[in-house]
Amino acid sequence: MSSTSIRKRVAGRSALSLRTLLVAALACGSMTVAMPAQAAPAAPAAPPEIADAESAPDKATAAAIAEEYDHPVIDDSSLTETTTVEVLPDGTEQLTISAEPVRVRQDDGWVDVSTELAEKSDGMLAPTASPVQVEFSPGGTGPLARVQTTTGTWMTIASPLGELPDAVVDDSSVTYPEVLPGVDLRLTATINGMTEVLVIKTPEAADNPRLDEVRFGISGAKVADGQAAESATATAPDGSQLVSPSPMWWDSADGGDADGPGGAGLAQPIEAQNSAAAITVDASAPAEAQDVTYPAYVDPDFTGGTQAWTLVDSAYPNASYWLGSNRGADNQAHVGHINAANSPDGRAHTDRTFWQLKTEGLAGKHILNAHFNTQQLYSSACTSNVYNLWFTGMVDPNTTWNRQPAFIAPVSKTTLGPQRSNCAHQYGVGLDAMYVANWAAGNGAPHVTVGLTADNEGDWTSWRRFTSGASMTVRYNTPPGTPWGMNTAGQGCATTGPGPVLRHNDVNKISLAVLASDWDPGGVTVVFWVQDSAGRSVIPANPYDFINAGTKQNGVFDVKVPDGLPDGSYRWLSQAVDGIDSSGFSPYCYFQIRNAAPAAPVLTATVPTTTIVSVGTPMTVTLAQRSAADNVVGFAWKWGTSANAPTYTALPACGSDSQAGGIHYVCGSTATITVAPVDAPVGELTVWAFGEAKARSAPTTLRWSTMAQSPDNLYATAHQWTTDAGGPVPLAECDSTSTPVNCVADNNPHPDRATGQYPIAVPEGVTLGAEGTLNFASTAKTPMMSAPGVVVDTTKSFTVGGWMTPTVASTLHQTAISERGQTSSGFSLQLTPERKWSFVVSATTQNNAGRATVGTPITLGVPVYVTGVYDAINHELRVYQNGVLSATRAYRQPAGPTASLGFTLGSGFANGVAGDFYTGRIGNPFVVQGVLTPQQIQDVSSGGFFPGLD
């Protein structure tokens, strides 16, 4: 919600601050609060970016137009046949519920209801936009009409009087003249179905014996028997139904016509007999009545709408007037009392009308106001009378005076003036409907029924006629939902104490966050309360003070815990407010603040620091907190100085060896680790202790005098393919066959040959250049690989490297050196697409790999001596460039077999397929089982390190 909306909302309410209303909410449990008075001021007004309109395709657009142009805007996305939602300028919404359909869906949009008839391609006549589809005969021998049920099933009505004359169309009606002498048959399409009126024009016509039994045959549905005096129901095979309420007749007195009785005229029931395939009516009633003003009208109807309204009449206690049927096309509601002296049929009538309204859109809403609306069409006298609106039980096609719904509760009453041509006029009628709307909202009711009655049903002047198309207009607000997804400093919500231990200082700020949304346009504000263990606000100015997270439509709302809080236990909760309503309170989330860091840890090694230790030699070190008061939960350790000490926003997983920079983490107040020195002449092991709040202690460092492993000891496991020794070696030194082939020898002597055990043949696309390197062309796609065997055990510590000169950039990794395993390489020394050297060690039978990558890209075409070290004791990967440590990554390799299917140059192996081909030069690649120190790596790069191999 913009600040403009906030001002508009608050301006229409009392000028209470958000603080005042939230204090009341906390103190009294109230769930209604105002929008914060301290909301951010509005930005300078910008030119409108949206055009004015009466409607919009969605709620958000409607809200923007309503706010910008200060008028209600219809939300087209919420339209139904009977409901309309308008978004108001203050961000609330107004729902108008019509008792009868006002629009229908056609193609991809809505159109206003129109029952005007038009000819179809098959010649039938049908309304252009009606909720209930009907079709009328153009004349001839076909069916009289067809009516569609709510499921799409069609029911056919046969002509009761044989072949029909040509139809005469007038708007929504069609007339078949002289179906009998002096008798016309008139059909009219209505919102709820159709009416059938026999227009008997003269007394002589009324005496026709064929009117004694007028049979309307029904096909496509079965009519229930035994309903002669009440409504008839025709049921299709799929269960859908059409209803034919009790047939009626009236005459032309007081202006009555085919659309219905005139003045105070009332339709009178006639007899009907129902069988499985027909409804038969006795249309001879006018001939038997006295003082009939012709034409007279006999009306059996068929209705199929989903909305409902009906009236009941005490003079005809078993007659059904469902959906206003059988009174022509007037569709008028009757309310009140008229005595026999003033009634055309000489009977006293007391009438009541009921409307069923679709209220499913009100569930969970806060009702701000509600009104029931109709229009007065006629009053029996020039008097003012009182009328009552009731909340009643449901109605159905069998509702009659003798089967009325229960009158559950009075809703409101109003006094209406007369509506007559010879006295004053009062057309519009509105009654308060808050009780009904609140009941529907609170109970999630999909429908409610209201009834309108005269307050004095013994007063003959109270009889009135109203439009049947009543509506209920409801203005409401959707309360914001209770905030969810509570999160304390990224650690979720501990709903019971004491909660996680956190640091809170100038560097580490505790963040509290929730998710919230406003179902209405305009936005929602979320406020947070932070309390100490005694439930007191941590903001000392007021015990109910809160922290305002600002206003927006939805998303994450977060705040920082106030500065300066001492160590201790705390809790927080939140609430969403939208200027009219507030949500429920979120659950309490508990946390602790502990800013004090633990003391430096105590280290105990199995090898005394006075001992000279060889690089790579395992030894055990125990890590411990100095006292229980330190509340140590884990330790971080590394080989090297205390520079680049680790800082965690969340403590790593226990036993984590996947941290950058060679940092390892173990859990517990005491832990034991196995380590090995990585450099000479000094090995420094640095350890930090961490408390629950991620506070880091000062470091403790152990130092040993160290020495590198002797070249003589490494010689037995070293292999170097010397590319600068004068060209490819003779065939005999590569293989036992006699076929000439270029190969590069393994310069580790082997008992059976002059060179080592793993010479590598040179495939097509690879040449030995004059500069003493192997040149891999971009077309080289055949792996350059030694014979199978364990050249180096990739599950143990090893060092691999060589001179590398990539010449072409690629979007893929380029692997210079690898050793093939069962499904993937045991290791890969490769160039990333970002031109950074990377060393990867992986399990050969599963998807698990560690990677150390240099941070700076290389220059293509410039030689770099690249070395990768896998330290299996310390669980580390290290990358050196030109003898300088350039990247470190902790990595714990899972158990599994070593690579053993061939030492490979110029390509890698993954998922059983060779790939990641390398383009450029490789010189003097080597591999050795063990950890070389940085100095040894420099010696190898310059030659002269391994006796006899260089």
Coordinates of C-alpha atoms in Angstrom, one line a residue, residues 110-341:
W110 CA -18.6 -11.5 -20.4
V111 CA -21.6 -9.9 -22.1
D112 CA -24.8 -8.4 -20.6
V113 CA -27.8 -10.6 -20.5
S114 CA -30.0 -10.2 -23.6
T115 CA -33.1 -12.4 -24.2
E116 CA -33.7 -10.8 -27.6
L117 CA -34.4 -13.6 -30.1
A118 CA -32.3 -14.3 -33.2
E119 CA -32.6 -16.9 -35.9
K120 CA -30.0 -19.8 -35.7
S121 CA -28.5 -21.7 -38.6
D122 CA -31.1 -24.5 -38.3
G123 CA -34.0 -21.9 -38.3
M124 CA -34.8 -22.1 -34.6
L125 CA -35.1 -18.9 -32.6
A126 CA -32.9 -18.4 -29.6
P127 CA -31.9 -15.5 -27.2
T128 CA -28.5 -13.9 -28.0
A129 CA -27.1 -14.0 -24.4
S130 CA -29.2 -15.8 -21.8
P131 CA -28.1 -17.8 -18.8
V132 CA -30.6 -20.5 -19.7
Q133 CA -30.5 -21.5 -23.3
V134 CA -33.9 -21.9 -25.0
E135 CA -34.9 -22.4 -28.7
F136 CA -38.3 -21.7 -30.2
S137 CA -39.9 -23.1 -33.3
P138 CA -40.1 -20.8 -36.4
G139 CA -43.4 -22.6 -37.1
G140 CA -44.4 -25.9 -38.8
T141 CA -44.4 -29.4 -37.6
G142 CA -41.2 -29.5 -35.4
P143 CA -41.0 -29.2 -31.7
L144 CA -42.4 -26.2 -30.0
A145 CA -39.3 -25.4 -27.9
R146 CA -36.1 -26.8 -26.4
V147 CA -34.7 -25.9 -23.0
Q148 CA -31.1 -26.6 -21.9
T149 CA -30.4 -27.6 -18.3
T150 CA -27.4 -26.5 -16.2
T151 CA -25.4 -29.5 -17.4
G152 CA -26.0 -28.8 -21.1
T153 CA -28.7 -31.5 -21.6
W154 CA -31.5 -30.4 -23.9
M155 CA -35.2 -31.2 -23.1
T156 CA -37.8 -30.9 -25.9
I157 CA -41.4 -29.6 -25.5
A158 CA -43.9 -30.7 -28.2
S159 CA -46.5 -28.4 -29.6
P160 CA -49.8 -28.9 -27.6
L161 CA -52.0 -28.0 -30.6
G162 CA -50.3 -29.6 -33.6
E163 CA -48.7 -27.8 -36.5
L164 CA -47.8 -24.3 -35.7
P165 CA -48.3 -21.2 -37.9
D166 CA -45.4 -19.1 -38.8
A167 CA -43.8 -17.4 -35.8
V168 CA -44.1 -13.6 -35.3
V169 CA -41.0 -12.4 -33.4
D170 CA -41.1 -9.3 -31.1
D171 CA -37.9 -8.8 -29.2
S172 CA -37.8 -11.7 -26.6
S173 CA -41.2 -13.1 -27.5
V174 CA -42.6 -15.1 -30.4
T175 CA -46.3 -15.5 -31.2
Y176 CA -48.0 -18.3 -33.1
P177 CA -51.3 -16.6 -34.1
E178 CA -54.6 -18.5 -34.1
V179 CA -53.4 -21.9 -33.0
L180 CA -57.1 -22.3 -32.1
P181 CA -59.8 -20.0 -33.2
G182 CA -59.4 -16.8 -31.2
V183 CA -56.3 -18.3 -29.3
D184 CA -52.7 -17.3 -29.8
L185 CA -49.7 -19.1 -28.3
R186 CA -47.0 -16.8 -27.1
L187 CA -43.5 -17.9 -26.0
T188 CA -41.0 -15.6 -24.2
A189 CA -37.4 -16.2 -23.4
T190 CA -36.6 -15.1 -19.8
I191 CA -33.4 -14.9 -17.7
N192 CA -34.4 -18.2 -16.0
G193 CA -36.0 -20.1 -18.9
M194 CA -39.2 -19.5 -20.8
T195 CA -42.9 -18.7 -20.4
E196 CA -45.7 -20.2 -22.5
V197 CA -48.9 -18.1 -22.6
L198 CA -52.1 -19.1 -24.3
V199 CA -53.8 -15.7 -25.2
I200 CA -57.6 -16.4 -25.2
K201 CA -59.0 -13.4 -26.9
T202 CA -62.7 -13.8 -26.6
P203 CA -65.4 -15.5 -24.5
E204 CA -66.2 -17.7 -27.5
A205 CA -62.6 -18.8 -27.8
A206 CA -62.6 -19.7 -24.1
D207 CA -65.4 -22.1 -24.6
N208 CA -63.3 -24.3 -27.0
P209 CA -63.3 -27.8 -25.5
R210 CA -59.7 -28.3 -26.7
L211 CA -58.7 -26.0 -23.9
D212 CA -59.9 -28.5 -21.3
E213 CA -56.7 -30.5 -21.8
V214 CA -53.7 -28.8 -23.3
R215 CA -50.9 -31.4 -23.3
F216 CA -47.3 -30.3 -23.5
G217 CA -45.3 -33.4 -24.3
I218 CA -41.8 -33.7 -22.8
S219 CA -38.9 -35.7 -24.3
G220 CA -35.3 -35.9 -23.0
A221 CA -36.5 -35.9 -19.4
K222 CA -39.0 -37.7 -17.2
V223 CA -41.7 -35.7 -15.4
A224 CA -42.5 -36.8 -11.8
D225 CA -46.1 -37.9 -11.2
G226 CA -48.4 -36.7 -8.4
Q227 CA -47.7 -33.0 -8.6
A228 CA -51.0 -31.8 -10.1
A229 CA -51.5 -28.9 -7.7
E230 CA -47.9 -27.9 -7.3
S231 CA -44.8 -27.5 -9.4
A232 CA -43.7 -30.2 -11.8
T233 CA -40.1 -31.3 -12.2
A234 CA -38.6 -32.8 -15.4
T235 CA -35.4 -34.8 -14.7
A236 CA -32.9 -35.6 -17.5
P237 CA -30.9 -38.9 -17.4
D238 CA -27.8 -37.0 -16.0
G239 CA -29.9 -35.8 -13.1
S240 CA -30.3 -32.2 -14.2
Q241 CA -33.7 -30.7 -14.0
L242 CA -36.2 -28.2 -15.3
V243 CA -39.1 -26.9 -13.1
S244 CA -42.6 -26.0 -14.2
P245 CA -44.2 -24.2 -11.3
S246 CA -48.0 -24.3 -10.8
P247 CA -49.7 -22.9 -13.9
M248 CA -51.7 -19.7 -13.5
W249 CA -54.2 -17.6 -15.4
W250 CA -55.2 -13.9 -15.3
D251 CA -57.1 -11.4 -17.4
S252 CA -56.6 -7.9 -18.9
A253 CA -58.2 -6.0 -16.0
D254 CA -56.3 -3.0 -14.8
G255 CA -53.9 -3.1 -17.7
G256 CA -53.0 -6.8 -17.5
D257 CA -51.4 -8.3 -20.6
A258 CA -49.4 -11.3 -21.8
D259 CA -46.5 -10.1 -19.6
G260 CA -48.6 -10.4 -16.4
P261 CA -51.5 -9.1 -14.3
G262 CA -52.0 -5.4 -14.1
G263 CA -52.6 -3.1 -11.1
A264 CA -53.5 -5.1 -8.0
G265 CA -54.3 -8.1 -10.3
L266 CA -53.1 -11.5 -9.1
A267 CA -52.7 -14.7 -11.1
Q268 CA -54.8 -17.6 -10.1
P269 CA -53.8 -21.3 -10.1
I270 CA -55.3 -23.7 -12.5
E271 CA -55.3 -27.5 -12.5
A272 CA -52.6 -29.5 -14.1
Q273 CA -52.0 -33.3 -14.5
N274 CA -48.4 -34.5 -14.8
S275 CA -47.3 -37.8 -16.3
A276 CA -43.9 -39.2 -17.1
A277 CA -43.9 -37.7 -20.6
A278 CA -46.2 -34.7 -20.4
I279 CA -47.7 -31.8 -18.4
T280 CA -51.4 -31.3 -19.2
V281 CA -53.1 -28.1 -18.1
D282 CA -56.8 -27.2 -17.9
A283 CA -56.9 -23.8 -19.8
S284 CA -60.7 -23.5 -19.5
A285 CA -60.6 -21.5 -16.3
P286 CA -61.4 -18.2 -17.9
A287 CA -64.6 -19.6 -19.3
E288 CA -65.8 -20.7 -15.9
A289 CA -64.9 -17.4 -14.1
Q290 CA -67.1 -14.3 -13.7
D291 CA -66.4 -10.8 -14.9
V292 CA -63.4 -11.7 -17.0
T293 CA -61.8 -9.0 -19.1
Y294 CA -60.5 -10.5 -22.3
P295 CA -58.0 -11.3 -23.5
A296 CA -57.3 -13.8 -20.8
Y297 CA -54.0 -15.5 -20.3
V298 CA -53.0 -19.1 -19.3
D299 CA -49.3 -19.6 -18.4
P300 CA -47.4 -22.8 -17.9
D301 CA -43.6 -22.1 -17.6
F302 CA -40.3 -23.9 -17.6
T303 CA -37.3 -22.6 -15.7
G304 CA -33.7 -23.9 -15.3
G305 CA -31.7 -21.2 -13.7
T306 CA -29.2 -21.7 -10.8
Q307 CA -30.2 -18.6 -8.9
A308 CA -33.4 -18.6 -6.9
W309 CA -36.2 -16.4 -5.8
T310 CA -39.9 -17.1 -5.2
L311 CA -43.0 -15.7 -3.6
V312 CA -45.7 -17.4 -1.5
D313 CA -49.4 -16.4 -1.5
S314 CA -51.9 -17.3 1.3
A315 CA -54.8 -17.3 -1.1
Y316 CA -53.2 -20.2 -3.0
P317 CA -51.3 -22.0 -0.3
N318 CA -50.1 -24.9 -2.4
A319 CA -49.1 -22.9 -5.5
S320 CA -45.4 -22.5 -6.4
Y321 CA -44.2 -19.3 -7.9
W322 CA -40.6 -20.4 -8.4
L323 CA -38.5 -17.8 -10.2
G324 CA -41.6 -15.7 -10.7
S325 CA -43.0 -18.2 -13.2
N326 CA -46.6 -18.6 -14.4
R327 CA -47.4 -14.9 -14.2
G328 CA -46.3 -14.1 -17.8
A329 CA -43.0 -12.3 -18.2
D330 CA -43.4 -9.7 -15.5
N331 CA -41.1 -11.4 -13.0
Q332 CA -42.4 -9.2 -10.2
A333 CA -42.2 -9.9 -6.4
H334 CA -45.3 -9.5 -4.3
V335 CA -45.2 -8.4 -0.6
G336 CA -47.9 -7.4 1.8
H337 CA -51.7 -7.9 2.3
I338 CA -54.7 -7.1 0.1
N339 CA -58.2 -7.8 1.3
A340 CA -60.9 -9.6 -0.7
A341 CA -62.8 -6.4 -1.4

